[in-house]
Coordinates of C-alpha atoms and ligand atoms in Angstrom, one line a residue:
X18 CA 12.8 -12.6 -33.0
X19 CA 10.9 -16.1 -31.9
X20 CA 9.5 -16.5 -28.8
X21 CA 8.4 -20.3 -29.2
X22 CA 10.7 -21.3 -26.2
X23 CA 9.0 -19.0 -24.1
X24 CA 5.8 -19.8 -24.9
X25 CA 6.1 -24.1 -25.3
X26 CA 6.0 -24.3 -21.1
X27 CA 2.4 -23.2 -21.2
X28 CA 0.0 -25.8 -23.0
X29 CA -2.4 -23.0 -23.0
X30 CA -0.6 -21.2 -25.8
X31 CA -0.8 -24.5 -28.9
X32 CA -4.4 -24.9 -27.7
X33 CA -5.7 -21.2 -28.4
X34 CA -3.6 -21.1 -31.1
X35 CA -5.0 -24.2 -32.5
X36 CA -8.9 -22.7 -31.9
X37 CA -7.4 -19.4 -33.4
X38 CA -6.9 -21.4 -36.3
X39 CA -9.8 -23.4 -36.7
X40 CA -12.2 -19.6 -36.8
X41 CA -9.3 -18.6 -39.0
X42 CA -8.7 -15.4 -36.9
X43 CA -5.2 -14.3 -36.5
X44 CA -4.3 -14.1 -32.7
X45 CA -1.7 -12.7 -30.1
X46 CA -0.5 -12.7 -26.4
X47 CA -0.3 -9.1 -26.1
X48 CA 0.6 -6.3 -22.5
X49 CA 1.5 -7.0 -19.7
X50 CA 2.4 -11.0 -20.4
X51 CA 4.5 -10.5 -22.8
X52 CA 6.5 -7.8 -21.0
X53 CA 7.0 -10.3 -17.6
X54 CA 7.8 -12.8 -20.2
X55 CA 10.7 -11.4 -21.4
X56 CA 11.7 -9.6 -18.4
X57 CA 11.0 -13.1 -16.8
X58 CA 8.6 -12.4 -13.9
X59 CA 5.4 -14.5 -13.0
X60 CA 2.4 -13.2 -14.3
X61 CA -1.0 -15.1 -13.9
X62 CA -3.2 -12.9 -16.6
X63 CA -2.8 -13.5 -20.2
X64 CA -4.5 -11.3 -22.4
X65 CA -5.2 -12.5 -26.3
X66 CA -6.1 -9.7 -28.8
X67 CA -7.5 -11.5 -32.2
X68 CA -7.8 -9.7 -35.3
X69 CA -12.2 -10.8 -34.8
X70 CA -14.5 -11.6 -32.4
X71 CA -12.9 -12.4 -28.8
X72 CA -15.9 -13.9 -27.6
X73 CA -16.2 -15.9 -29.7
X74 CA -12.6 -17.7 -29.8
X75 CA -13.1 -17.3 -25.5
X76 CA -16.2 -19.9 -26.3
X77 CA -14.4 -21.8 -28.9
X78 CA -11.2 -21.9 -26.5
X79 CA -13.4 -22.9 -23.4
X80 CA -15.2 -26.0 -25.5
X81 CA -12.0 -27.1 -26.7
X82 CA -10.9 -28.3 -22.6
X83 CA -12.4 -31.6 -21.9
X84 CA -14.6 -30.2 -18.4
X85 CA -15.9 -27.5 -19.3
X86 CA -15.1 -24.0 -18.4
X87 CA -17.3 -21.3 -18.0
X88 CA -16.9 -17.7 -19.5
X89 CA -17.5 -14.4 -18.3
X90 CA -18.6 -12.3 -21.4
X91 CA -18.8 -8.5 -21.0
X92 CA -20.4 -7.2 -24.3
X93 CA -20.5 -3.8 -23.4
X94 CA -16.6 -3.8 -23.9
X95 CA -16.1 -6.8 -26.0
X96 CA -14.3 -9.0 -24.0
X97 CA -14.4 -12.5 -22.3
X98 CA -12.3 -14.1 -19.7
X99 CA -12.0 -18.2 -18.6
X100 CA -9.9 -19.0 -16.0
X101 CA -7.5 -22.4 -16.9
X102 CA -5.0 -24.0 -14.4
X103 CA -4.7 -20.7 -12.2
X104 CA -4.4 -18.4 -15.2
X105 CA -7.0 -16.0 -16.2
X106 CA -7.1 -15.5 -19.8
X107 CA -8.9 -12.4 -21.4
X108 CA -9.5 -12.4 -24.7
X109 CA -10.7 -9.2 -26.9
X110 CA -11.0 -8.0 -30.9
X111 CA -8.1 -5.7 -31.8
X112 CA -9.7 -2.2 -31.8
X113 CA -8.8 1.4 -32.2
X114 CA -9.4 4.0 -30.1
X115 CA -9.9 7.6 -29.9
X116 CA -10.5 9.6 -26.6
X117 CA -12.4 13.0 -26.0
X118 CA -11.0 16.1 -24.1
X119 CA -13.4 15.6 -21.4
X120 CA -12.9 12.3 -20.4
X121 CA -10.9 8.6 -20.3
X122 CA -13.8 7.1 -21.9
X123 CA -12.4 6.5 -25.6
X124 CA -15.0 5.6 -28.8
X125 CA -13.6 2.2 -29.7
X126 CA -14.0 0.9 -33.0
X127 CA -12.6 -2.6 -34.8
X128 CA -9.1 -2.4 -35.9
X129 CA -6.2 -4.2 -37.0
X130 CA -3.6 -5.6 -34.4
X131 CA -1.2 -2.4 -35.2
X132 CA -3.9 -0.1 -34.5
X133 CA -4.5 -1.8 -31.3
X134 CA -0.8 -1.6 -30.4
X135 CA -0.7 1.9 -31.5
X136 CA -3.2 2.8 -28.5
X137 CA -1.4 1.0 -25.7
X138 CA 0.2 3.2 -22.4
X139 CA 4.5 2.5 -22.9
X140 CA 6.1 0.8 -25.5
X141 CA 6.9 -2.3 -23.4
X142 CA 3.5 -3.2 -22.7
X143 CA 2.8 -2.8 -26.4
X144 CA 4.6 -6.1 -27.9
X145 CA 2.7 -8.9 -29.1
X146 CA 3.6 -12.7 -30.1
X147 CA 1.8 -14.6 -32.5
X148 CA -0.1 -17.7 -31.5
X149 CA -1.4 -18.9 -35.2
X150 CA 0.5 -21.9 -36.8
X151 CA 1.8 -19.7 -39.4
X152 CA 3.5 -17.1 -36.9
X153 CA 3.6 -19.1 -33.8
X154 CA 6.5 -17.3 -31.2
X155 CA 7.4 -14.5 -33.3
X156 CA 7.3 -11.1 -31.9
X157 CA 5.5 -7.9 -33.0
X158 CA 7.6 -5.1 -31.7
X159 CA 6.6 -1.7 -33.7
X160 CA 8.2 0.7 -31.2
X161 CA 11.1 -1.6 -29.9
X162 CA 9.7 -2.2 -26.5
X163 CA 12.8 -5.4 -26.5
X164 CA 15.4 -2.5 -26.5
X165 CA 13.7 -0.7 -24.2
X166 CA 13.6 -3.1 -22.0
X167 CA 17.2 -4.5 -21.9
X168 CA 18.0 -0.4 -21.2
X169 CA 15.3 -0.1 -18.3
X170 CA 13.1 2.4 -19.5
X171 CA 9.8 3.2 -19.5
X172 CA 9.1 5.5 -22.9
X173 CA 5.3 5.9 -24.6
X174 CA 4.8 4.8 -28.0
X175 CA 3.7 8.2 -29.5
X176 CA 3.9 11.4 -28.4
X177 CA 3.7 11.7 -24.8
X178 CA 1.7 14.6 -24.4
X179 CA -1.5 12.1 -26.5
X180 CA -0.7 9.0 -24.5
X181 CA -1.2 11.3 -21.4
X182 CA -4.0 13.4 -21.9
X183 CA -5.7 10.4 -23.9
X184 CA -5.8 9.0 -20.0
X185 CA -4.0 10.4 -16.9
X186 CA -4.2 7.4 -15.3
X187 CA -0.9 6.2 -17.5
X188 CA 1.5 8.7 -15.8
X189 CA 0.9 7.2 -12.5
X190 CA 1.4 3.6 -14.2
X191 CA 4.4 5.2 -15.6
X192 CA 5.8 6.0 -12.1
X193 CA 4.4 2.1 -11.1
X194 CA 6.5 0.6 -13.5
X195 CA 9.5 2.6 -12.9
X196 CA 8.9 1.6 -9.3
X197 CA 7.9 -2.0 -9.9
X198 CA 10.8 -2.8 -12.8
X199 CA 13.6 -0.5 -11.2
X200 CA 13.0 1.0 -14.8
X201 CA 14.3 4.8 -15.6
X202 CA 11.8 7.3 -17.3
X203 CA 12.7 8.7 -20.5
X204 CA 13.4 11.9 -20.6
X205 CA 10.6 13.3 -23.0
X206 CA 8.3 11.2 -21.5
X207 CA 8.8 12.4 -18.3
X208 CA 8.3 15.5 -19.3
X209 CA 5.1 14.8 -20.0
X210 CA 4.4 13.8 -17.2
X211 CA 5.4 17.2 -16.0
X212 CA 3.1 19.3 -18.3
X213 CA 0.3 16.9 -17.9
X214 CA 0.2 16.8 -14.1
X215 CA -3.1 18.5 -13.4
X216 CA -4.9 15.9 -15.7
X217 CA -4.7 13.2 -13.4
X218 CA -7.8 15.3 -11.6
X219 CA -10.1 13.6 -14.1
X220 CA -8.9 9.7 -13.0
X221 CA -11.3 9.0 -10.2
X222 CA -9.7 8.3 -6.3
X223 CA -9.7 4.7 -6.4
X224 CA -8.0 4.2 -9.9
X225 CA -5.3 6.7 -8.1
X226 CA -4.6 4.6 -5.1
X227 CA -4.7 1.0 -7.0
X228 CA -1.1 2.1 -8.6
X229 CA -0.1 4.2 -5.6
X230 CA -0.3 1.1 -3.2
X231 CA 1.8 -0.7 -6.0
X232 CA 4.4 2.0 -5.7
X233 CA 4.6 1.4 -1.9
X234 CA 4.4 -2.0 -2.5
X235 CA 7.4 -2.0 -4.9
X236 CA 11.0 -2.8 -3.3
X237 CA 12.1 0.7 -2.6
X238 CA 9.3 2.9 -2.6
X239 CA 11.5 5.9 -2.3
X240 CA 12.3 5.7 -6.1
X241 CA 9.0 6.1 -7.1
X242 CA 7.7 9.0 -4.7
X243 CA 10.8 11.2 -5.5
X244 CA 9.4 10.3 -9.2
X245 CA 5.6 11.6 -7.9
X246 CA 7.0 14.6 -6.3
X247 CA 9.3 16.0 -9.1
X248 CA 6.3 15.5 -11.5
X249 CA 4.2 17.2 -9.0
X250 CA 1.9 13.7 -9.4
X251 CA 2.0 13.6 -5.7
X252 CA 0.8 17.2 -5.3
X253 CA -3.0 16.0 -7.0
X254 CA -3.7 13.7 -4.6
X255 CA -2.0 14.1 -1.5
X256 CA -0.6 17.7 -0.6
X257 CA -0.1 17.0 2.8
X258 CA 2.7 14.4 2.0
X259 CA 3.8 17.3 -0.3
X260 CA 4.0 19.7 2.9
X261 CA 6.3 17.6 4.7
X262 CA 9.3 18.8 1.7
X263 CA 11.5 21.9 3.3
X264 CA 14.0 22.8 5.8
X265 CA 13.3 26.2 7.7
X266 CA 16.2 28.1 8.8
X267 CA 16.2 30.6 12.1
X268 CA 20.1 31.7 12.5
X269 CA 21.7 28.7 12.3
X270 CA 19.0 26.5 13.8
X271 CA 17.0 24.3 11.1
X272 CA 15.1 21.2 10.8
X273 CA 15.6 18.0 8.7
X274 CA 13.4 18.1 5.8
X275 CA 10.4 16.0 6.8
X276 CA 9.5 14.2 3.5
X277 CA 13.1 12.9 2.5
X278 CA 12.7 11.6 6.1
X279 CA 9.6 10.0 5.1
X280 CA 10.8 8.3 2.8
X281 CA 14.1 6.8 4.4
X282 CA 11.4 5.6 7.0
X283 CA 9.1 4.1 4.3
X284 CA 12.0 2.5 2.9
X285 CA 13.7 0.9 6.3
X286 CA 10.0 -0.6 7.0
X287 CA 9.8 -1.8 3.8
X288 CA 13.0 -3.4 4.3
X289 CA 11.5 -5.1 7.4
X290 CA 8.0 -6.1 6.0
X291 CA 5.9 -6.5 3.1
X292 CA 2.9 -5.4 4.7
X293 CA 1.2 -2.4 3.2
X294 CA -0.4 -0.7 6.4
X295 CA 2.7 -0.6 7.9
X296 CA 4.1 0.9 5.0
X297 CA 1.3 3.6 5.5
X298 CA 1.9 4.1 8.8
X299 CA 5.5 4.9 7.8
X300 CA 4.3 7.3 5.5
X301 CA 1.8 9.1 8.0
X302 CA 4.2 9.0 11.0
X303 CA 4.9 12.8 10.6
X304 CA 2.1 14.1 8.5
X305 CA 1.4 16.8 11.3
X306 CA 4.7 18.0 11.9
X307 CA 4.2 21.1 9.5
X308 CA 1.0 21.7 11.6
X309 CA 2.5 21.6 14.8
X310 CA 6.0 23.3 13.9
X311 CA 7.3 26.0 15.7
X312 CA 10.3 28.0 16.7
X313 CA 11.8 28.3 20.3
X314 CA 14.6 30.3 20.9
X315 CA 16.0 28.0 23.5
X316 CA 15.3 24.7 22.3
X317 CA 14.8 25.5 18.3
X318 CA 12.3 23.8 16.1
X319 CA 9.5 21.4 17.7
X320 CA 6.6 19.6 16.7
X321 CA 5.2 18.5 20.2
X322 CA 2.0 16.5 19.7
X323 CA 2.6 16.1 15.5
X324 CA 1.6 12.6 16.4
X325 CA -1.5 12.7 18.3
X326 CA -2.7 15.8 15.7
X327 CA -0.9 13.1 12.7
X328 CA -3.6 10.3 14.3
X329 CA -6.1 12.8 13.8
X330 CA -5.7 13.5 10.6
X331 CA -5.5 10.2 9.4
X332 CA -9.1 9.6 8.7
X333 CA -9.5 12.2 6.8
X334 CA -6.6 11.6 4.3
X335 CA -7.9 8.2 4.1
X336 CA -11.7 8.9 3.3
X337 CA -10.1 11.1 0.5
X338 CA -7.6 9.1 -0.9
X339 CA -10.3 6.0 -0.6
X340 CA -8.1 3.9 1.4
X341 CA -10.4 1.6 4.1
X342 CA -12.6 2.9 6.8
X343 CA -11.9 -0.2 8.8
X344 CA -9.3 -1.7 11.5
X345 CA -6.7 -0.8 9.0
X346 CA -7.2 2.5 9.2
X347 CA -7.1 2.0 12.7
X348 CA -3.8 0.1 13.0
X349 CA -2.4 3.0 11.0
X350 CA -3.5 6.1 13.5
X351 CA -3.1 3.5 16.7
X352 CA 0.7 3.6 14.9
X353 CA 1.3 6.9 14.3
X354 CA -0.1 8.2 17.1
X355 CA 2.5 5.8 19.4
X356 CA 5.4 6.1 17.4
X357 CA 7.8 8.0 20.3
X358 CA 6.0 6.1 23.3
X359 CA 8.8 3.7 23.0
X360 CA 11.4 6.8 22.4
X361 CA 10.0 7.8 25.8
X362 CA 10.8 4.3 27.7
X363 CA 14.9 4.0 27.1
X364 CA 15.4 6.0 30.3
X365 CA 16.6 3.6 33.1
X366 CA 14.4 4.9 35.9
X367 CA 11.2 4.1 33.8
X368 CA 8.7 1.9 35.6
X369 CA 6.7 -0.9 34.6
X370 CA 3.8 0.6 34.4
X371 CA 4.7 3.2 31.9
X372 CA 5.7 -0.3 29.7
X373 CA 2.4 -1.9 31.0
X374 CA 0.3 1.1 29.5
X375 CA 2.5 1.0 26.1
X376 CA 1.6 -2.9 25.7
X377 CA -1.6 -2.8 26.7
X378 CA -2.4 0.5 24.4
X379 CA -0.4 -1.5 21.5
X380 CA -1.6 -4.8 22.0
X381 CA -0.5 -7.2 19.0
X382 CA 0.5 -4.4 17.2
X383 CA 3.9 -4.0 19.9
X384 CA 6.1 -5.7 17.4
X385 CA 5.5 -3.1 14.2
X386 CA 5.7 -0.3 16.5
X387 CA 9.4 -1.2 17.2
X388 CA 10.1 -2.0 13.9
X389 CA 8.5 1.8 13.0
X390 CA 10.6 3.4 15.4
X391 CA 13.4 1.6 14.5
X392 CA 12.7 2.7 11.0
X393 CA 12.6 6.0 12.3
X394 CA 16.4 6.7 13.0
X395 CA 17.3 8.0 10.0
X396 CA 20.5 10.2 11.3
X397 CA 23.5 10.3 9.2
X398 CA 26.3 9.6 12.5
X399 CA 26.4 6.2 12.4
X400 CA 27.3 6.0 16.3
X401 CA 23.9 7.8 16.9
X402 CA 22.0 4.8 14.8
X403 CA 24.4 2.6 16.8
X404 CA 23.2 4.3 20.4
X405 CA 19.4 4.5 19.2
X406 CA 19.3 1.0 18.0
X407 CA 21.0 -0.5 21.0
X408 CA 18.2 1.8 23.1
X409 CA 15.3 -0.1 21.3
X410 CA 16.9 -3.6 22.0
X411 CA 16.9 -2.3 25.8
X412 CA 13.5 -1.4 25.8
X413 CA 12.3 -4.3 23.9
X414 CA 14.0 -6.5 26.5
X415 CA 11.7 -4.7 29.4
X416 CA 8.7 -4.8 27.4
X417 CA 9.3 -8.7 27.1
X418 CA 10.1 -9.1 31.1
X419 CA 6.8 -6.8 31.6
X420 CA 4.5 -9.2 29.1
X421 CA 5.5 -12.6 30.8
X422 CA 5.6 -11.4 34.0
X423 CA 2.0 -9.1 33.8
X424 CA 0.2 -10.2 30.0
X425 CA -1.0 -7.3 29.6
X426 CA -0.5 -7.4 25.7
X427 CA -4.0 -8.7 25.2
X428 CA -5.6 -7.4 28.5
X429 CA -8.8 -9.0 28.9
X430 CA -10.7 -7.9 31.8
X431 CA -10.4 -10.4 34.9
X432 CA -13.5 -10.1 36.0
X433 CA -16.7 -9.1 32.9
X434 CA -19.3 -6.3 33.2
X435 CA -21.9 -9.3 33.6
X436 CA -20.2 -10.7 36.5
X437 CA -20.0 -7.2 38.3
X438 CA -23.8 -6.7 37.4
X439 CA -24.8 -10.3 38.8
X440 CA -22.9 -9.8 41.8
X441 CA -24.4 -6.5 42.8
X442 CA -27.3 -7.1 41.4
X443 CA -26.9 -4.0 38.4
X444 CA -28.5 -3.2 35.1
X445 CA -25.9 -2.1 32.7
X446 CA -25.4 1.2 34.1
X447 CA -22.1 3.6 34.0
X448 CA -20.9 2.7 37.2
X449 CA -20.2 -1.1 35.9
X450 CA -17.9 0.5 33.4
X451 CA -16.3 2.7 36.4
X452 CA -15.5 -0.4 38.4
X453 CA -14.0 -2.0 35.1
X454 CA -12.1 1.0 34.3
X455 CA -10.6 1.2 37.8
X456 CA -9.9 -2.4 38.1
X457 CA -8.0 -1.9 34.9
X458 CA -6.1 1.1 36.0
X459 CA -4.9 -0.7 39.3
X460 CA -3.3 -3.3 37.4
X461 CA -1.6 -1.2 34.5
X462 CA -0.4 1.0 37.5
X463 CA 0.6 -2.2 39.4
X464 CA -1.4 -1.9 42.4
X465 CA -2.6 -5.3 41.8
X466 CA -2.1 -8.3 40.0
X467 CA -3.5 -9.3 36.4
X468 CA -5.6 -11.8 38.1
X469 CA -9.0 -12.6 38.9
X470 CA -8.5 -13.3 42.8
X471 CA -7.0 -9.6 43.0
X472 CA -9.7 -8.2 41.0
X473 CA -12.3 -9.4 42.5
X474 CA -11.1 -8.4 46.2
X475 CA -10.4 -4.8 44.9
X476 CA -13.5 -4.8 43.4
X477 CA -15.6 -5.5 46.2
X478 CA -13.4 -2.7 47.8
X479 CA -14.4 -0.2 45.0
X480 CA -18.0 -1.2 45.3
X481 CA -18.0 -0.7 49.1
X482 CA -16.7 2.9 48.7
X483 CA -19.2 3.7 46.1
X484 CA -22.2 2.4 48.2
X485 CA -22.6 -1.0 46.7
X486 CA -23.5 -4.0 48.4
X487 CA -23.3 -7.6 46.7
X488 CA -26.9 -9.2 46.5
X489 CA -27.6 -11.8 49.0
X490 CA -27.9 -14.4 46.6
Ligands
CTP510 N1 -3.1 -0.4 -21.0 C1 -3.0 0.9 -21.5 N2 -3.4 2.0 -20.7 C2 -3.9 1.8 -19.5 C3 -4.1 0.5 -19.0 C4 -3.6 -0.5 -19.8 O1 -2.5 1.1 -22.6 N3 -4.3 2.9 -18.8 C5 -2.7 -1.5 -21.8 C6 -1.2 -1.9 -21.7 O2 -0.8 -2.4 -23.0 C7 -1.2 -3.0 -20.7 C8 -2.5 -3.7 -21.0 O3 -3.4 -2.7 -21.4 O4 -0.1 -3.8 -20.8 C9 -3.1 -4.5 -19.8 O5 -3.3 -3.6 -18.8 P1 -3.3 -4.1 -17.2 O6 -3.8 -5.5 -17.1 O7 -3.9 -3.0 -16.4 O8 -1.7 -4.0 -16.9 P2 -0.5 -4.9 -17.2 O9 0.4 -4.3 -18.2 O10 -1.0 -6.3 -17.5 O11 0.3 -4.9 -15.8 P3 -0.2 -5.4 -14.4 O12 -0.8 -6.7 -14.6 O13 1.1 -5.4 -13.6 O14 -1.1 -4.3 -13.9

């Protein structure tokens, strides 16, 4: 089969060719490029194996463009990369490689381009198109990753069990592509991904979570965490997620089962937004809930506080799964730890000031709390959803009357510790953060206004009762 249509939009393609000829090294677009190709998605990394030196044909290639471009040359692995026009081009020798029991470092040696097909993870990303004059656009397909393709599967090119325990990290890729492509595994190779589990011990965290946040990334992230979970993947890494699968049973009193809940709720968010931290805080939302379950005769299951014990607990899962320290982290337990505030507000009697507290505890973040709670009605009687989501449009409409009328969204203090410690003449001491924090407690309570005049007269009444008397001058 000939490519040469495929490849004659890129200029990129004659021109390496062309250098490929001129060193007399046979050459090839090879992975992940080839795949998108065909399957007609955008893909900015090409990666060239030549049957030589890459480095060499990476500085031939770079020469050959009028300004010149600079390459990046790691020895250590043999390869080189140049960036042209937005594309990042890697070039490498063809090599063969064999991998040790104890690790996913392999001995690589030179080899010929079969051999260096012959090592690669699934038998789509293991085609190759030739680039030279004398083979320019036809494709090299030894384990027919075309067919495999047009029937959506992911398969490995040998026996699974070698792909696998040659490196781990390819089950969870297998799962990514699945995820990414809509693709079904095959059947044997799933099952090795079954029997080869426990391997994925040896990939290190961050490896893990690079193709777990391209799972949740993927268009229904479901799919590919029911694929983690049956191969007992997900058990590895993140047993708590693992926890959340079960119904318990007292009589005829049970609860939903809290991880195909999970998931509906990752999917309805990912529905809503692209943004992976929310997508997190979907899946964290009920982390706690085993820890906090119990059984009441009256009222049957609960899991009262699962989501300030699920904020808790976030850090912890994070640091271990290598996922950010930082304000994202934050955003995720600040999430998690609100998600039935709003719940809390659809009664009619509630006062603004349980609203003011909600806005100014959610600040910017107000908008992807509603969308998580509105995620979060998963029930299968469609006039509950109906009920629930009509609830949320009620308390969204009071939590937009509250913000214009009070702007508490973004509270900034009316009046600054400086001021209060000019005023009354005060090094920073605790009681300037006691008159803040009550100034800010009469306004999210309503006793005053959110303005400066306001808070500055209650202030000077706070200061009075605590003994305070403004300086003279
Ligand atoms: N590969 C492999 N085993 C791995 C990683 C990569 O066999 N653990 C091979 C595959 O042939 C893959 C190629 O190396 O196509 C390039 O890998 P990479 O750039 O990580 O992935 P892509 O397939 O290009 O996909 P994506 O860009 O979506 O990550």
């Amino acid at each position: 089969m000939n490519f040469k249509a495929n490849l004659d939009h890129l200029e990129i393609f004659k021109k390496v060719g062309s250098c490929a000829d001129q060193l007399g090294v046979d050459t090839y677009v090879v992975g992940g490029y080839v795949r998108d190709l065909i399957l007609k998605r955008e893909s900015k990394d090409i990666d060239f194996v030549c049957v030589g030196s890459g480095i060499a044909l990476a500085r031939h290639v770079a020469q050959s463009f009028d300004t010149h471009v600079p390459v990046s040359v790691f020895k250590n692995f043999g390869t080189a990369m140049l960036t042209i026009d937005g594309f990042e081009l890697e070039f490498v020798g063809a090599r063969k490689e064999s991998y040790r029991e104890d690790s996913r470092k392999p001995l690589v040696e030179d080899g010929t381009l079969k051999e260096d097909q012959d090592r690669r993870d699934f038998t789509i990303n293991a085609m190759a198109i030739g680039i030279n004059v004398h083979n320019y656009g036809e494709l090299i397909d030894p384990f027919d990753g075309l067919r495999d393709i047009k029937r959506k599967l992911i398969r490995t090119p040998k026996d699974p069990d070698i792909t696998f325990s040659d490196d781990p990290l390819r089950m969870m890729r297998a799962v990514r592509f699945a995820a990414q492509l809509k693709f079904d595994i095959e059947p044997s190779t799933f099952e090795g991904l079954m029997g080869n589990a426990e391997r994925l011990r040896i990939i290190s965290g961050e490896r893990i979570i690079d193709e777990l946040n391209k799972i949740i990334q993927s268009h229904t992230p479901s799919y590919g965490f029911k694929l983690l979970f049956v191969s007992k993947l997900l058990h590895q890494f993140f047993p708590e997620m693992v926890d959340l699968q079960g119904v318990d049973s007292v009589g005829d009193k049970s609860h939903k089962d809290n991880f195909y809940h999970t998931l509906q709720v990752l999917d309805n968010v990912s529905h809503m937004s692209d943004d992976l931290w929310l997508r997190w805080a979907a899946i964290m939302h009920d982390i706690a809930k085993p820890a906090t379950k119990r059984f009441n005769d009256k009222v049957g299951w609960t899991f009262h506080g699962h989501e300030d014990k699920g904020a808790k607990m976030t850090p912890g899962i994070f640091r271990r799964l290598k996922l950010p320290m930082d304000e994202r982290l934050k955003y995720v337990q600040k999430l998690v730890r609100l998600h039935l505030r709003p719940i809390a507000l659809v009664n009619d009697k509630v006062t603004d000031a349980a609203i003011r507290r909600l806005l100014y505890e959610a600040g910017d973040d107000i908008d992807d709390l509603m969308k998580l709670c509105r995620a979060d009605v998963t029930s299968k009687n469609n006039n509950k959803v109906k009920r629930f989501l009509a609830n949320f449009d009620k308390v969204e409409q009071k939590i937009q009357d509250v913000e214009e009328k009070d702007h508490v969204r973004n509270f900034q203090p009316p009046i600054s510790g400086e001021e209060i410690m000019d005023i009354f003449k005060l090094n920073p001491s605790k009681i300037v953060g006691e008159l803040k924090e009550e100034i800010k407690e009469a306004i999210l309570e309503g006793e005053i206004q959110n303005n400066k005049e306001e808070a500055i007269e209650l202030m000077y009444k706070l200061a009075s009762k605590k003994g305070l008397k403004p300086s003279e001058n």
